């Protein structure tokens, strides 16, 4: 292959950030400290002044979000079966039980009708996921939460920079969890942030983040909650801070690339043969990923073989995600095939195409041409 390889994702880190990281390393203070304070302040400003606390992952923020919401043994938490497995693993981590509600096959996000139908006397909280950065109907979500007095921990891991009717995700609602994993729209290498409702919750988040410790004066220390070790290093926080000024450009670039995918796929062979494109939302969605659904019953190859053919053409791709309820851990807890047919169909046929800020228009055209060509050559 003479053309350069196109990965499906790649973070963009500028020289100012790299120099800033070197300064942190030389400063003598490399773990949680002044860079985290600055990062938290920048994040708080981004979400309209709500309190924000940083953590070392978007999994930690979800788990601590559930703890702050008072979720524990005996409680049920309703979430989607089509997400990164962290979304529901954290429910088990806090001793509660995940209850899945199937997705809307059009948006691929949790179906709020099914959420409402799944509420029981034990339901304590909802974890909606905004897959690929596409929000759900946030007005309806919070109407349901308030009607049934439920807490919400938004798994907005993929939705940093997304909005709902002109309001940023994170700037409203209950607890909101972001991830800054390298694949996400803004990265701190690893990391996450939890948006909280008030200073009391923020102090509780700080305790859960570091062994339940509260310090006072020069030598005072108390522990009154069982906390863990989830703090973010200043090296990581400096990377996140360096990304913040670029977020608007990142999001705009991703939207433009997604638009180009639509333009180059919409009338092509792949769509004619049954490839399904995502919802074309250029208002709310931050285009964290671009996923097509393959018409596997109309192709002579499997998804894995499709990915191998893309790779031969120098193109990386991914799968986000296999349905959670079909993993062994979940099957052993009573879930199984046939329970959430929409999530199963989407999970079995979804394919993530390359989308990142430094992807060129020509790269998108190359990927779209390859998808069209493979579909045509491998049609039944
Ligand atoms: C990335 C992700 C997480 C977990 O974030 P980490 O920072 O990797 O722990 C949780 N939920 C969703 C939907 C994600 O995409």
Tab-separated table of N, CA, C and O in Angstrom, residues 7 39-40 59 80 155 181 209 236 258:
chain	number	residue	atom	x	y	z
A	7	UNK	N	-5.555	5.654	10.671
A	7	UNK	CA	-6.099	4.971	11.854
A	7	UNK	C	-7.557	5.394	12.055
A	7	UNK	O	-8.002	6.349	11.417
A	39	UNK	N	-7.461	23.144	35.634
A	39	UNK	CA	-8.287	22.326	34.738
A	39	UNK	C	-9.735	22.314	35.246
A	39	UNK	O	-10.680	22.497	34.474
A	40	UNK	N	-9.897	22.130	36.554
A	40	UNK	CA	-11.258	22.127	37.127
A	40	UNK	C	-11.936	23.478	36.911
A	40	UNK	O	-13.128	23.538	36.588
A	59	UNK	N	-14.488	6.144	34.045
A	59	UNK	CA	-15.123	5.044	34.771
A	59	UNK	C	-15.252	5.438	36.241
A	59	UNK	O	-16.308	5.251	36.858
A	80	UNK	N	-28.403	1.623	29.071
A	80	UNK	CA	-28.468	1.032	27.736
A	80	UNK	C	-27.562	-0.191	27.615
A	80	UNK	O	-26.463	-0.199	28.192
A	155	UNK	N	-23.867	9.484	31.443
A	155	UNK	CA	-22.592	9.010	30.925
A	155	UNK	C	-22.325	9.794	29.640
A	155	UNK	O	-22.662	9.363	28.539
A	181	UNK	N	-10.253	9.982	27.952
A	181	UNK	CA	-9.449	8.926	27.334
A	181	UNK	C	-8.939	9.444	25.969
A	181	UNK	O	-9.603	10.273	25.337
A	209	UNK	N	-12.670	10.563	45.975
A	209	UNK	CA	-11.517	10.560	45.077
A	209	UNK	C	-10.231	10.179	45.798
A	209	UNK	O	-9.325	9.633	45.204
A	236	UNK	N	-1.266	14.902	33.604
A	236	UNK	CA	-2.471	14.640	32.801
A	236	UNK	C	-3.353	15.882	32.703
A	236	UNK	O	-3.860	16.218	31.630
A	258	UNK	N	-17.835	14.730	9.336
A	258	UNK	CA	-19.041	13.886	9.329
A	258	UNK	C	-19.935	14.280	8.151
A	258	UNK	O	-20.465	13.423	7.441
